[in-house]
Short mmCIF file of C-alpha atoms in Angstrom, two decimals:
data_model
loop_
_atom_site.label_atom_id
_atom_site.label_comp_id
_atom_site.label_asym_id
_atom_site.label_seq_id
_atom_site.Cartn_x
_atom_site.Cartn_y
_atom_site.Cartn_z
CA MET C 1 24.21 5.77 2.74
CA PHE C 2 22.92 9.45 2.46
CA ASN C 3 25.04 12.55 1.59
CA ASP C 4 25.26 14.77 4.90
CA GLU C 5 24.08 17.95 2.85
CA VAL C 6 20.80 16.40 2.25
CA VAL C 7 20.41 14.90 5.99
CA ARG C 8 20.74 18.39 7.40
CA HIS C 9 18.39 20.01 4.69
CA TYR C 10 15.95 17.39 5.46
CA GLN C 11 16.15 18.20 9.18
CA GLN C 12 15.70 21.72 8.59
CA PHE C 13 12.89 21.29 6.83
CA LEU C 14 11.15 19.17 9.47
CA ASP C 15 12.50 21.80 12.29
CA ASN C 16 10.92 24.55 10.55
CA ARG C 17 7.78 22.74 9.22
CA ARG C 18 7.10 21.74 13.27
CA ARG C 19 7.91 25.52 14.11
CA LEU C 20 4.75 26.50 11.67
CA ARG C 21 2.38 24.02 13.12
CA PRO C 22 0.64 24.20 15.96
CA ALA C 23 2.51 22.72 19.04
CA GLY C 24 -1.15 20.51 20.16
CA GLU C 25 -0.08 18.30 16.74
CA TYR C 26 2.87 17.11 18.45
CA ARG C 27 1.51 15.95 21.69
CA THR C 28 1.82 12.33 22.68
CA PRO C 29 -1.02 10.54 21.89
CA THR C 30 -3.68 9.08 24.65
CA ARG C 31 -3.56 4.77 24.72
CA THR C 32 -7.26 5.37 23.26
CA GLU C 33 -5.88 6.97 20.09
CA TRP C 34 -2.77 5.17 19.74
CA GLY C 35 -5.17 1.91 20.23
CA GLU C 36 -7.25 3.19 16.97
CA PHE C 37 -4.14 3.73 15.06
CA GLU C 38 -2.66 -0.04 15.61
CA GLU C 39 -6.01 -1.30 14.53
CA HIS C 40 -6.24 0.66 11.45
CA PHE C 41 -2.91 -1.49 10.43
CA ASP C 42 -4.49 -4.60 11.37
CA THR C 43 -8.03 -3.74 9.96
CA ARG C 44 -5.96 -3.47 6.72
CA LYS C 45 -5.09 -6.91 6.54
CA VAL C 46 -7.41 -8.79 3.62
CA GLU C 47 -7.52 -11.96 1.84
CA LEU C 48 -4.76 -11.38 -0.51
CA GLY C 49 -2.59 -9.44 1.69
CA THR C 50 -2.70 -6.15 2.82
CA CYS C 51 -4.59 -2.27 2.02
CA GLY C 52 -2.32 0.00 1.77
CA ARG C 53 -4.68 3.06 2.39
CA PRO C 54 -3.89 5.85 4.63
CA TYR C 55 -4.98 6.27 8.38
CA ALA C 56 -8.50 7.05 9.00
CA SER C 57 -9.30 6.69 5.19
CA ASP C 58 -12.32 4.87 3.54
CA CYS C 59 -12.22 2.36 1.23
CA ARG C 60 -12.86 4.46 -1.99
CA HIS C 61 -13.01 1.09 -3.96
CA GLU C 62 -16.11 -0.12 -1.86
CA HIS C 63 -13.27 -3.29 -1.10
CA ALA C 64 -12.95 -4.56 -4.95
CA CYS C 65 -9.17 -4.89 -4.02
CA ILE C 66 -8.24 -6.96 -7.40
CA ARG C 67 -9.35 -3.24 -8.89
CA CYS C 68 -7.48 -0.92 -5.96
CA PRO C 69 -3.90 0.59 -6.87
CA VAL C 70 -3.40 0.05 -2.86
CA LEU C 71 -3.70 -3.63 -2.83
CA ARG C 72 -0.32 -4.94 -1.39
CA VAL C 73 -0.29 -8.91 -2.65
CA ASN C 74 1.28 -11.15 -0.53
CA PRO C 75 3.09 -13.09 -3.05
CA GLN C 76 1.87 -16.50 -0.99
CA MET C 77 -1.46 -15.68 -2.26
CA ALA C 78 -0.81 -15.79 -5.86
CA PHE C 79 -2.38 -18.98 -6.49
CA ARG C 80 -5.65 -17.12 -5.26
CA LEU C 81 -5.21 -14.82 -8.33
CA GLU C 82 -4.78 -17.62 -10.26
CA GLU C 83 -8.13 -18.74 -8.97
CA ILE C 84 -9.72 -15.52 -9.30
CA GLU C 85 -8.31 -15.20 -13.28
CA THR C 86 -10.11 -18.69 -13.90
CA ASP C 87 -13.37 -17.87 -12.02
CA LEU C 88 -13.51 -14.19 -13.99
CA ILE C 89 -12.87 -15.84 -17.61
CA ALA C 90 -15.58 -18.23 -16.70
CA ARG C 91 -17.39 -15.52 -15.53
CA ARG C 92 -16.78 -13.52 -18.89
CA ALA C 93 -17.69 -16.41 -21.37
CA ARG C 94 -20.99 -16.48 -19.81
CA ALA C 95 -21.43 -12.75 -19.91
CA GLU C 96 -20.34 -12.87 -23.80
CA ALA C 97 -23.01 -15.89 -24.10
CA GLU C 98 -25.82 -14.05 -22.71
CA GLY C 99 -24.49 -10.60 -24.30
CA TRP C 100 -24.13 -8.79 -21.29
CA LEU C 101 -21.74 -5.91 -22.84
CA GLY C 102 -21.65 -4.14 -19.64
CA GLU C 103 -20.54 -7.02 -17.54
CA ILE C 104 -17.68 -7.94 -20.23
CA GLU C 105 -16.67 -4.75 -19.84
CA GLY C 106 -16.27 -4.89 -16.01
CA ILE C 107 -14.59 -8.42 -16.04
CA ASP C 108 -11.98 -7.00 -18.77
CA LEU C 109 -11.04 -4.24 -16.38
CA THR C 110 -10.97 -6.67 -13.47
CA LEU C 111 -8.80 -9.10 -15.36
CA ARG C 112 -6.57 -6.26 -16.72
CA LEU C 113 -5.68 -5.17 -13.09
CA LEU C 114 -5.36 -8.83 -11.80
CA ARG C 115 -2.77 -9.72 -14.48
CA GLN C 116 -1.06 -6.31 -13.35
CA LYS C 117 -1.35 -7.76 -9.64
CA GLN C 118 0.25 -10.97 -10.83
CA VAL C 119 3.25 -9.56 -12.17
CA GLU C 120 3.77 -7.54 -9.13
CA ALA C 121 3.02 -10.98 -6.56
CA ARG C 122 5.77 -12.78 -8.94
CA ARG C 123 8.34 -9.56 -8.80
CA LEU C 124 7.84 -9.58 -5.22
CA ALA C 125 7.98 -13.13 -4.55
CA ASP C 126 11.84 -13.28 -6.54
CA MET C 127 12.73 -10.26 -4.08
CA PRO C 128 14.65 -11.27 -1.35
CA ARG C 129 12.95 -11.24 2.24
CA THR C 130 15.28 -9.20 3.63
CA VAL C 131 17.90 -6.66 3.56
CA ASP C 132 20.84 -5.77 5.63
CA LEU C 133 21.41 -2.10 5.28
CA GLY C 134 23.79 -2.07 8.12
CA ILE C 135 23.98 0.30 10.91
CA PRO C 136 23.83 3.96 9.49
CA VAL C 137 26.66 6.25 10.64
CA VAL C 138 26.56 10.00 11.11
CA ALA C 139 29.48 11.51 10.33
CA PRO C 140 30.49 14.77 12.52
CA ARG C 141 29.50 17.83 10.52
CA GLY C 142 32.02 19.69 8.33
CA SER C 143 33.32 16.10 7.17
CA GLN C 144 32.84 13.83 3.86
#
């Protein structure tokens, strides 16, 4: 439950912010605009989970999802992370045998970030699927 004063201040902030912004920014989107917005979320589904980059933004990591901080790994895909790790370890061994120092450096970075994703996937897998937050109740003004 939120402190009533915090909620009031936040609502005041939003009201003031809206007064400062052009009214046109608060218009109802067209069907086309809404369709594009919904499509944005459909195209964020990737093999390992969901890409969390903001609406209408490009992929700064050129779809190297393992290295991307906004990839949200689906815990059910943890097995896939293990397969990728196994492949990267084999690639690193080959790069080491061939003396490909730049390749080794890149693989080491990818392995480090992949292992962080594995930890995150395990953490998410251990979390309850849903949390009942109950029905919020707004207390009348002035009551605590």
